[in-house]
Amino acid sequence: MYLAILLTYLISMSSYVASFTIPSFDDDADPVVVLSQLQELAISTLQNSSQTISQGCSLTDAAIRRDWEALSREERKDYIQAVQCLISKEPISDPKWASAARTRYDDFVAVHTNVTLAVHNTGNFFAWHRYHLWAFETALRDECGYKGYQPYWNWFSHRDNLLESPIFDGSDTSMGGDGEFFMHNGSLTDGGTLWLPSGNGGGCVKSGPFKDMQVNIGPTMPDMDGFVPVGGGSDVYNPHCLRRDLTSYVTKTWATTANLLNVTIGASSNTIRDFQLDIEGDISPDNIGFHLMGHAAMAADGADLYTSPSDPVFYFHHSMIDRIWWLWQIFHPDEARKLFGTITMFNNPPSRNTTVDDPLDLKELYPHRPISDLMAKGENSPLLVGSMERLSGHLAGDGQHR
Ligand SMILES: [Cu+2]
């Protein structure tokens, strides 16, 4: 994850500005191929920038987040086991703000739920989710013996049929399959302004390792028709089964080469403002943006603005969001450490702009770190200094498919 930081740090320390020629891409090309070409371009940009990193780390030392599809069966099982381990552990969050949390896994749902209005459509959106993701990954590693890093969901693979994705195929090396069929009339997403058709699920996940998963928090603000909110957030204990309605319509419509190119090197990529508005779906009424897209494709628990980390695929989705931010940062070094937005969701109520000194709030679960820590502003950043095992990047993106 911090490879992005390292890169921007590197660039800022030198008068050398990464230069590269952007090859021309075709909107009709396969988005999976285009994404791996963009990644190669990013890596070679990094390699050409410098060989060493000031904090004693180098490109070759950076930890690597990988595509779930590139993991072996054994690696997938190790990851699944680590998540199940977190689910089996006691929570450590304070019941004063997380009385509904019953497991260590729930701590991460509860904290997201608790700070939702301060971390979406705000200036800290990318950085807060980067920190939350790192915290979850660190818990898997430090508390559950996981040796790898958080895998990501490449939205462009199996975009036409999510049921075929190794993440969702319901096999024993998946993150569970679709929900059972539940009669409903689609979902109302994007703040209730856009109707999306139903998939074939909507009920409890009934296949794969998470088929018996109990969700304890939410729904607080679900999009799916017939999925009734309980009122309240991390203070309302509402044990229910994990529900999904895998909706390939969503990925088919928006996980396109044109949208990918637009946010990484195209018209929406030139400023942090446009990049962020595009990812969060606010730049064009025709495009819900990659962030909402991933959530809406899971639907049900995974699409709840507040409690979406209830679905473990949340972390796969946000790992991919983080990867796109990382790619964008490499291609736009002058914008890479800038922020766009205020400290309130959609600036409502009106508030000041976010600054890189603002703390990222994970309650008492992890230290409140300034945003600059996650963007390599400070040499004194505790996350950067000498913490090799904490570094994680996206170096070997796709690897071999097995
Ligand atoms: Cu979120």
Tab-separated table of C-alpha atoms and ligand atoms in Angstrom:
chain	number	residue	atom	x	y	z
A	1	MET	CA	0.000	0.000	0.000
A	2	TYR	CA	2.752	2.389	0.852
A	3	LEU	CA	4.454	2.002	-2.440
A	4	ALA	CA	2.356	4.918	-3.580
A	5	ILE	CA	3.686	6.886	-0.691
A	6	LEU	CA	7.204	5.906	-1.469
A	7	LEU	CA	6.833	6.949	-5.031
A	8	THR	CA	5.439	10.349	-4.271
A	9	TYR	CA	8.061	10.806	-1.614
A	10	LEU	CA	10.767	9.928	-4.054
A	11	ILE	CA	9.513	12.301	-6.629
A	12	SER	CA	9.150	15.076	-4.121
A	13	MET	CA	12.740	14.624	-2.961
A	14	SER	CA	14.186	15.078	-6.368
A	15	SER	CA	13.981	17.631	-9.092
A	16	TYR	CA	13.509	14.752	-11.434
A	17	VAL	CA	9.933	14.392	-12.453
A	18	ALA	CA	8.898	11.041	-13.755
A	19	SER	CA	8.525	11.242	-17.455
A	20	PHE	CA	6.945	8.673	-19.639
A	21	THR	CA	5.069	8.508	-22.821
A	22	ILE	CA	1.525	7.374	-22.476
A	23	PRO	CA	0.867	4.838	-25.176
A	24	SER	CA	-2.402	5.106	-26.961
A	25	PHE	CA	-5.086	2.760	-25.800
A	26	ASP	CA	-8.193	1.712	-27.540
A	27	ASP	CA	-11.523	1.995	-25.718
A	28	ASP	CA	-12.528	-1.285	-27.355
A	29	ALA	CA	-9.535	-3.189	-25.969
A	30	ASP	CA	-10.017	-5.729	-23.189
A	31	PRO	CA	-9.968	-3.775	-19.891
A	32	VAL	CA	-8.037	-6.584	-18.185
A	33	VAL	CA	-5.247	-6.206	-20.744
A	34	VAL	CA	-5.338	-2.415	-20.595
A	35	LEU	CA	-5.095	-2.455	-16.800
A	36	SER	CA	-2.056	-4.704	-16.847
A	37	GLN	CA	-0.454	-2.430	-19.448
A	38	LEU	CA	-1.130	0.561	-17.215
A	39	GLN	CA	0.419	-1.320	-14.345
A	40	GLU	CA	3.542	-2.151	-16.347
A	41	LEU	CA	3.817	1.494	-17.265
A	42	ALA	CA	3.502	2.432	-13.595
A	43	ILE	CA	6.181	-0.011	-12.522
A	44	SER	CA	8.609	1.108	-15.189
A	45	THR	CA	7.924	4.709	-14.189
A	46	LEU	CA	8.869	3.798	-10.641
A	47	GLN	CA	11.972	1.952	-11.762
A	48	ASN	CA	13.098	4.896	-13.828
A	49	SER	CA	12.489	7.331	-11.003
A	50	SER	CA	15.117	5.983	-8.648
A	51	GLN	CA	16.531	2.759	-7.343
A	52	THR	CA	16.369	3.475	-3.666
A	53	ILE	CA	13.967	4.947	-1.238
A	54	SER	CA	15.113	7.184	1.582
A	55	GLN	CA	13.632	5.216	4.432
A	56	GLY	CA	15.757	2.222	3.644
A	57	CYS	CA	13.172	0.560	1.470
A	58	SER	CA	13.308	-0.152	-2.199
A	59	LEU	CA	10.992	-1.152	-4.935
A	60	THR	CA	12.082	-4.746	-4.603
A	61	ASP	CA	11.412	-4.757	-0.855
A	62	ALA	CA	7.876	-3.472	-1.058
A	63	ALA	CA	5.197	-5.913	-0.040
A	64	ILE	CA	2.763	-6.897	-2.725
A	65	ARG	CA	-0.993	-7.034	-2.910
A	66	ARG	CA	-2.187	-9.470	-5.516
A	67	ASP	CA	-5.186	-10.301	-7.617
A	68	TRP	CA	-7.231	-13.053	-5.933
A	69	GLU	CA	-7.117	-14.866	-9.260
A	70	ALA	CA	-3.328	-14.972	-9.127
A	71	LEU	CA	-3.275	-16.743	-5.756
A	72	SER	CA	-2.905	-20.505	-5.542
A	73	ARG	CA	-5.630	-22.564	-3.910
A	74	GLU	CA	-3.487	-22.846	-0.805
A	75	GLU	CA	-2.900	-19.111	-0.666
A	76	ARG	CA	-6.613	-18.472	-0.982
A	77	LYS	CA	-7.333	-20.930	1.817
A	78	ASP	CA	-4.766	-19.219	4.034
A	79	TYR	CA	-6.491	-15.911	3.491
A	80	ILE	CA	-9.965	-17.364	4.111
A	81	GLN	CA	-8.755	-19.002	7.304
A	82	ALA	CA	-7.319	-15.725	8.566
A	83	VAL	CA	-10.620	-13.909	8.014
A	84	GLN	CA	-12.452	-16.727	9.784
A	85	CYS	CA	-9.951	-16.407	12.605
A	86	LEU	CA	-10.817	-12.709	13.041
A	87	ILE	CA	-14.484	-13.686	13.072
A	88	SER	CA	-13.777	-16.165	15.870
A	89	LYS	CA	-11.982	-13.656	18.097
A	90	GLU	CA	-13.425	-11.325	20.703
A	91	PRO	CA	-13.856	-7.652	19.812
A	92	ILE	CA	-11.585	-5.033	21.347
A	93	SER	CA	-13.661	-1.961	20.458
A	94	ASP	CA	-15.213	0.062	23.247
A	95	PRO	CA	-18.889	-0.857	23.705
A	96	LYS	CA	-19.565	2.853	24.217
A	97	TRP	CA	-19.452	3.288	20.430
A	98	ALA	CA	-19.531	-0.310	19.209
A	99	SER	CA	-21.954	-2.144	21.443
A	100	ALA	CA	-23.106	-4.286	18.511
A	101	ALA	CA	-19.630	-5.657	17.786
A	102	ARG	CA	-19.347	-9.288	18.815
A	103	THR	CA	-16.126	-10.268	17.032
A	104	ARG	CA	-12.753	-8.853	16.129
A	105	TYR	CA	-13.990	-8.798	12.537
A	106	ASP	CA	-16.915	-6.635	13.684
A	107	ASP	CA	-14.528	-4.022	15.072
A	108	PHE	CA	-13.680	-3.029	11.511
A	109	VAL	CA	-17.350	-2.908	10.487
A	110	ALA	CA	-18.181	-0.872	13.579
A	111	VAL	CA	-15.478	1.717	13.072
A	112	HIS	CA	-16.477	2.226	9.428
A	113	THR	CA	-20.108	2.553	10.493
A	114	ASN	CA	-19.232	4.996	13.216
A	115	VAL	CA	-17.285	7.443	11.045
A	116	THR	CA	-19.167	6.968	7.756
A	117	LEU	CA	-20.282	10.568	7.365
A	118	ALA	CA	-16.724	11.814	7.856
A	119	VAL	CA	-14.996	9.512	5.357
A	120	HIS	CA	-17.169	9.403	2.213
A	121	ASN	CA	-17.429	12.226	-0.317
A	122	THR	CA	-14.933	14.025	1.883
A	123	GLY	CA	-11.302	14.999	1.393
A	124	ASN	CA	-10.035	12.003	3.357
A	125	PHE	CA	-11.960	9.356	1.399
A	126	PHE	CA	-8.955	7.649	-0.213
A	127	ALA	CA	-6.626	8.050	2.747
A	128	TRP	CA	-9.096	6.880	5.378
A	129	HIS	CA	-9.960	3.764	3.407
A	130	ARG	CA	-6.251	3.116	2.783
A	131	TYR	CA	-5.662	3.203	6.531
A	132	HIS	CA	-8.720	1.089	7.362
A	133	LEU	CA	-7.630	-1.484	4.789
A	134	TRP	CA	-4.090	-1.519	6.164
A	135	ALA	CA	-5.461	-1.973	9.681
A	136	PHE	CA	-7.578	-4.953	8.625
A	137	GLU	CA	-4.668	-6.487	6.718
A	138	THR	CA	-2.407	-5.945	9.715
A	139	ALA	CA	-4.899	-7.666	12.016
A	140	LEU	CA	-5.014	-10.663	9.660
A	141	ARG	CA	-1.223	-10.843	9.746
A	142	ASP	CA	-0.471	-10.001	13.381
A	143	GLU	CA	-3.425	-11.651	15.073
A	144	CYS	CA	-4.248	-14.529	12.753
A	145	GLY	CA	-0.899	-15.592	11.350
A	146	TYR	CA	-1.638	-14.639	7.764
A	147	LYS	CA	1.555	-14.331	5.753
A	148	GLY	CA	0.261	-12.616	2.646
A	149	TYR	CA	-1.290	-9.233	1.980
A	150	GLN	CA	-4.842	-8.179	1.243
A	151	PRO	CA	-5.808	-9.481	-2.213
A	152	TYR	CA	-7.807	-7.321	-4.565
A	153	TRP	CA	-10.853	-7.841	-6.753
A	154	ASN	CA	-10.037	-7.003	-10.330
A	155	TRP	CA	-13.463	-5.692	-11.332
A	156	PHE	CA	-12.670	-6.123	-15.006
A	157	SER	CA	-12.281	-9.890	-14.867
A	158	HIS	CA	-15.584	-11.739	-15.180
A	159	ARG	CA	-17.363	-8.422	-15.459
A	160	ASP	CA	-20.003	-10.103	-17.625
A	161	ASN	CA	-20.700	-12.848	-15.123
A	162	LEU	CA	-19.619	-12.396	-11.540
A	163	LEU	CA	-20.774	-15.922	-10.695
A	164	GLU	CA	-17.742	-17.172	-12.629
A	165	SER	CA	-15.313	-15.045	-10.650
A	166	PRO	CA	-13.070	-17.095	-8.325
A	167	ILE	CA	-14.033	-14.577	-5.633
A	168	PHE	CA	-17.742	-15.288	-5.965
A	169	ASP	CA	-18.034	-18.758	-7.519
A	170	GLY	CA	-19.105	-20.366	-4.238
A	171	SER	CA	-16.259	-22.909	-4.255
A	172	ASP	CA	-14.219	-23.705	-1.153
A	173	THR	CA	-11.556	-21.252	-2.338
A	174	SER	CA	-13.988	-18.385	-2.930
A	175	MET	CA	-15.306	-15.687	-0.622
A	176	GLY	CA	-18.716	-17.292	-0.877
A	177	GLY	CA	-21.235	-17.397	-3.691
A	178	ASP	CA	-24.360	-15.440	-4.497
A	179	GLY	CA	-27.235	-15.061	-2.072
A	180	GLU	CA	-30.245	-17.329	-2.318
A	181	PHE	CA	-32.986	-16.093	-4.572
A	182	PHE	CA	-35.006	-13.402	-2.844
A	183	MET	CA	-37.850	-11.758	-4.716
A	184	HIS	CA	-37.214	-8.028	-4.854
A	185	ASN	CA	-37.238	-5.072	-7.194
A	186	GLY	CA	-33.568	-4.209	-7.634
A	187	SER	CA	-31.676	-1.580	-5.700
A	188	LEU	CA	-31.909	2.180	-5.454
A	189	THR	CA	-28.364	3.443	-5.428
A	190	ASP	CA	-26.523	6.756	-5.613
A	191	GLY	CA	-28.470	8.315	-2.763
A	192	GLY	CA	-31.726	6.821	-4.027
A	193	THR	CA	-31.465	8.436	-7.458
A	194	LEU	CA	-30.616	5.443	-9.629
A	195	TRP	CA	-32.465	2.150	-9.924
A	196	LEU	CA	-30.450	-0.979	-10.660
A	197	PRO	CA	-32.003	-4.283	-11.688
A	198	SER	CA	-31.874	-7.317	-9.409
A	199	GLY	CA	-29.507	-10.191	-9.955
A	200	ASN	CA	-30.606	-13.716	-9.085
A	201	GLY	CA	-29.827	-13.563	-5.377
A	202	GLY	CA	-30.561	-11.137	-2.582
A	203	GLY	CA	-30.896	-13.656	0.257
A	204	CYS	CA	-28.386	-15.469	2.456
A	205	VAL	CA	-25.059	-16.596	1.014
A	206	LYS	CA	-25.423	-20.379	0.863
A	207	SER	CA	-22.205	-21.615	-0.675
A	208	GLY	CA	-18.502	-21.399	-0.035
A	209	PRO	CA	-16.534	-20.742	3.156
A	210	PHE	CA	-18.703	-17.798	4.251
A	211	LYS	CA	-22.044	-19.509	3.785
A	212	ASP	CA	-22.733	-19.537	7.504
A	213	MET	CA	-21.343	-16.130	8.247
A	214	GLN	CA	-23.310	-14.168	10.801
A	215	VAL	CA	-23.380	-10.416	10.318
A	216	ASN	CA	-23.994	-8.552	13.562
A	217	ILE	CA	-24.299	-4.912	12.523
A	218	GLY	CA	-26.694	-3.267	10.095
A	219	PRO	CA	-28.283	-2.899	7.698
A	220	THR	CA	-28.228	0.814	8.363
A	221	MET	CA	-28.749	2.263	4.905
A	222	PRO	CA	-29.225	-0.615	2.461
A	223	ASP	CA	-29.947	0.032	-1.203
A	224	MET	CA	-31.715	-3.231	-1.952
A	225	ASP	CA	-35.485	-3.420	-2.134
A	226	GLY	CA	-36.872	-5.523	0.719
A	227	PHE	CA	-33.724	-5.356	2.846
A	228	VAL	CA	-35.029	-3.410	5.809
A	229	PRO	CA	-32.781	-1.113	7.860
A	230	VAL	CA	-32.752	-1.667	11.595
A	231	GLY	CA	-32.209	1.976	12.515
A	232	GLY	CA	-28.960	2.902	14.193
A	233	GLY	CA	-25.432	1.841	13.483
A	234	SER	CA	-22.657	0.181	15.437
A	235	ASP	CA	-24.842	0.375	18.553
A	236	VAL	CA	-27.583	-1.905	17.245
A	237	TYR	CA	-26.947	-5.634	17.480
A	238	ASN	CA	-28.835	-7.292	14.653
A	239	PRO	CA	-27.536	-10.784	13.966
A	240	HIS	CA	-28.455	-11.889	10.454
A	241	CYS	CA	-27.030	-13.945	7.633
A	242	LEU	CA	-24.638	-12.376	5.125
A	243	ARG	CA	-26.720	-11.374	2.107
A	244	ARG	CA	-25.687	-10.692	-1.480
A	245	ASP	CA	-27.238	-10.111	-4.840
A	246	LEU	CA	-24.389	-10.402	-7.327
A	247	THR	CA	-25.361	-7.988	-10.056
A	248	SER	CA	-23.273	-8.396	-13.188
A	249	TYR	CA	-25.338	-5.689	-14.865
A	250	VAL	CA	-23.364	-3.213	-12.789
A	251	THR	CA	-19.870	-4.409	-13.733
A	252	LYS	CA	-20.921	-5.007	-17.328
A	253	THR	CA	-22.105	-1.418	-17.564
A	254	TRP	CA	-19.339	0.430	-15.727
A	255	ALA	CA	-16.223	-1.772	-15.494
A	256	THR	CA	-15.217	-0.628	-18.957
A	257	THR	CA	-11.950	0.232	-20.642
A	258	ALA	CA	-13.241	3.747	-21.325
A	259	ASN	CA	-13.971	4.350	-17.648
A	260	LEU	CA	-10.639	2.866	-16.602
A	261	LEU	CA	-8.676	5.034	-19.025
A	262	ASN	CA	-10.690	8.074	-18.103
A	263	VAL	CA	-9.700	8.004	-14.419
A	264	THR	CA	-6.100	6.901	-14.851
A	265	ILE	CA	-4.796	8.858	-17.843
A	266	GLY	CA	-7.843	10.467	-19.466
A	267	ALA	CA	-10.044	13.488	-18.943
A	268	SER	CA	-10.974	12.715	-15.339
A	269	SER	CA	-7.391	12.085	-14.298
A	270	ASN	CA	-5.908	15.560	-14.529
A	271	THR	CA	-6.733	16.798	-11.053
A	272	ILE	CA	-7.443	15.170	-7.715
A	273	ARG	CA	-10.827	16.885	-7.890
A	274	ASP	CA	-11.902	15.220	-11.113
A	275	PHE	CA	-10.283	11.907	-10.243
A	276	GLN	CA	-12.051	11.709	-6.911
A	277	LEU	CA	-15.399	12.923	-8.232
A	278	ASP	CA	-15.214	10.288	-10.971
A	279	ILE	CA	-14.316	7.439	-8.605
A	280	GLU	CA	-17.057	8.509	-6.204
A	281	GLY	CA	-19.556	8.814	-9.035
A	282	ASP	CA	-20.188	12.528	-8.945
A	283	ILE	CA	-18.747	13.702	-12.221
A	284	SER	CA	-21.305	12.357	-14.629
A	285	PRO	CA	-24.871	11.164	-14.112
A	286	ASP	CA	-24.201	8.285	-16.508
A	287	ASN	CA	-21.380	6.834	-14.466
A	288	ILE	CA	-21.817	5.674	-10.873
A	289	GLY	CA	-18.012	5.537	-10.479
A	290	PHE	CA	-15.827	2.579	-9.561
A	291	HIS	CA	-16.444	2.945	-5.835
A	292	LEU	CA	-20.210	2.639	-5.953
A	293	MET	CA	-19.906	0.108	-8.769
A	294	GLY	CA	-18.129	-2.475	-6.607
A	295	HIS	CA	-20.539	-2.010	-3.746
A	296	ALA	CA	-23.613	-2.157	-5.991
A	297	ALA	CA	-22.307	-5.312	-7.678
A	298	MET	CA	-22.282	-7.112	-4.319
A	299	ALA	CA	-25.570	-5.469	-3.257
A	300	ALA	CA	-27.323	-6.187	0.068
A	301	ASP	CA	-24.887	-6.111	3.013
A	302	GLY	CA	-21.941	-5.089	0.837
A	303	ALA	CA	-23.782	-2.071	-0.563
A	304	ASP	CA	-24.777	-0.463	2.714
A	305	LEU	CA	-23.116	2.941	2.971
A	306	TYR	CA	-22.465	2.425	6.684
A	307	THR	CA	-22.048	-1.286	7.289
A	308	SER	CA	-20.644	-2.546	3.968
A	309	PRO	CA	-17.486	-4.051	5.575
A	310	SER	CA	-19.895	-6.740	6.837
A	311	ASP	CA	-19.266	-8.436	3.504
A	312	PRO	CA	-15.627	-9.588	3.480
A	313	VAL	CA	-15.363	-8.729	-0.206
A	314	PHE	CA	-15.451	-5.088	0.933
A	315	TYR	CA	-11.705	-5.404	1.533
A	316	PHE	CA	-11.093	-6.840	-1.946
A	317	HIS	CA	-13.018	-3.958	-3.451
A	318	HIS	CA	-11.205	-1.299	-1.455
A	319	SER	CA	-7.863	-2.907	-2.210
A	320	MET	CA	-8.687	-2.356	-5.879
A	321	ILE	CA	-9.822	1.228	-5.193
A	322	ASP	CA	-6.488	1.762	-3.460
A	323	ARG	CA	-4.677	0.248	-6.412
A	324	ILE	CA	-6.377	2.664	-8.804
A	325	TRP	CA	-5.442	5.582	-6.532
A	326	TRP	CA	-1.861	4.282	-6.501
A	327	LEU	CA	-1.754	4.048	-10.296
A	328	TRP	CA	-3.199	7.529	-10.596
A	329	GLN	CA	-0.674	8.907	-8.111
A	330	ILE	CA	2.178	7.530	-10.196
A	331	PHE	CA	0.842	9.003	-13.406
A	332	HIS	CA	0.087	12.378	-11.793
A	333	PRO	CA	2.955	13.183	-9.437
A	334	ASP	CA	2.048	16.867	-9.235
A	335	GLU	CA	-1.425	16.034	-7.958
A	336	ALA	CA	-0.554	12.872	-6.055
A	337	ARG	CA	-0.484	14.405	-2.595
A	338	LYS	CA	-3.311	16.828	-3.019
A	339	LEU	CA	-6.709	16.459	-1.433
A	340	PHE	CA	-10.120	17.449	-2.619
A	341	GLY	CA	-13.132	17.985	-0.404
A	342	THR	CA	-14.178	19.087	3.041
A	343	ILE	CA	-14.572	17.267	6.329
A	344	THR	CA	-18.321	16.628	5.903
A	345	MET	CA	-20.014	14.333	3.413
A	346	PHE	CA	-20.952	16.340	0.299
A	347	ASN	CA	-19.938	19.354	2.382
A	348	ASN	CA	-23.199	19.053	4.278
A	349	PRO	CA	-23.260	20.814	6.659
A	350	PRO	CA	-20.733	23.199	5.098
A	351	SER	CA	-17.259	22.750	6.558
A	352	ARG	CA	-13.624	23.587	5.968
A	353	ASN	CA	-11.392	21.795	3.487
A	354	THR	CA	-9.603	18.646	4.551
A	355	THR	CA	-5.872	19.106	5.100
A	356	VAL	CA	-3.037	16.589	5.103
A	357	ASP	CA	-2.615	17.232	8.834
A	358	ASP	CA	-6.104	15.996	9.639
A	359	PRO	CA	-6.088	12.773	11.650
A	360	LEU	CA	-7.563	9.563	10.286
A	361	ASP	CA	-9.946	8.234	12.889
A	362	LEU	CA	-10.031	4.510	13.622
A	363	LYS	CA	-11.331	5.211	17.138
A	364	GLU	CA	-9.101	3.645	19.749
A	365	LEU	CA	-8.379	0.609	17.572
A	366	TYR	CA	-5.324	2.177	15.919
A	367	PRO	CA	-3.526	5.486	16.436
A	368	HIS	CA	-5.038	8.497	14.751
A	369	ARG	CA	-2.551	9.213	11.999
A	370	PRO	CA	-2.434	12.362	9.905
A	371	ILE	CA	-3.341	11.921	6.268
A	372	SER	CA	0.212	12.929	5.365
A	373	ASP	CA	1.428	9.674	6.924
A	374	LEU	CA	-0.367	7.807	4.182
A	375	MET	CA	0.859	10.108	1.469
A	376	ALA	CA	4.534	10.259	2.379
A	377	LYS	CA	4.576	13.862	3.364
A	378	GLY	CA	6.683	13.507	6.452
A	379	GLU	CA	10.038	11.833	6.850
A	380	ASN	CA	9.049	11.188	10.437
A	381	SER	CA	6.071	9.160	9.482
A	382	PRO	CA	6.032	6.172	11.831
A	383	LEU	CA	4.365	4.105	9.153
A	384	LEU	CA	7.305	4.578	6.870
A	385	VAL	CA	10.375	4.503	9.012
A	386	GLY	CA	11.998	1.132	9.029
A	387	SER	CA	8.787	-0.843	8.962
A	388	MET	CA	9.514	-3.127	6.090
A	389	GLU	CA	6.883	-5.645	6.954
A	390	ARG	CA	4.286	-2.954	6.922
A	391	LEU	CA	4.959	-1.965	3.383
A	392	SER	CA	2.595	-3.232	0.843
A	393	GLY	CA	2.319	-2.320	-2.759
A	394	HIS	CA	0.788	-3.709	-5.840
A	395	LEU	CA	3.912	-4.666	-7.686
A	396	ALA	CA	3.068	-8.017	-9.136
A	397	GLY	CA	-0.470	-7.280	-10.031
A	398	ASP	CA	-1.865	-10.105	-11.940
A	399	GLY	CA	0.608	-12.918	-11.934
A	400	GLN	CA	-0.344	-16.302	-13.143
A	401	HIS	CA	-3.863	-17.507	-13.270
A	402	ARG	CA	-4.368	-20.923	-11.799
B	1	CU	CU	-16.426	3.190	2.995
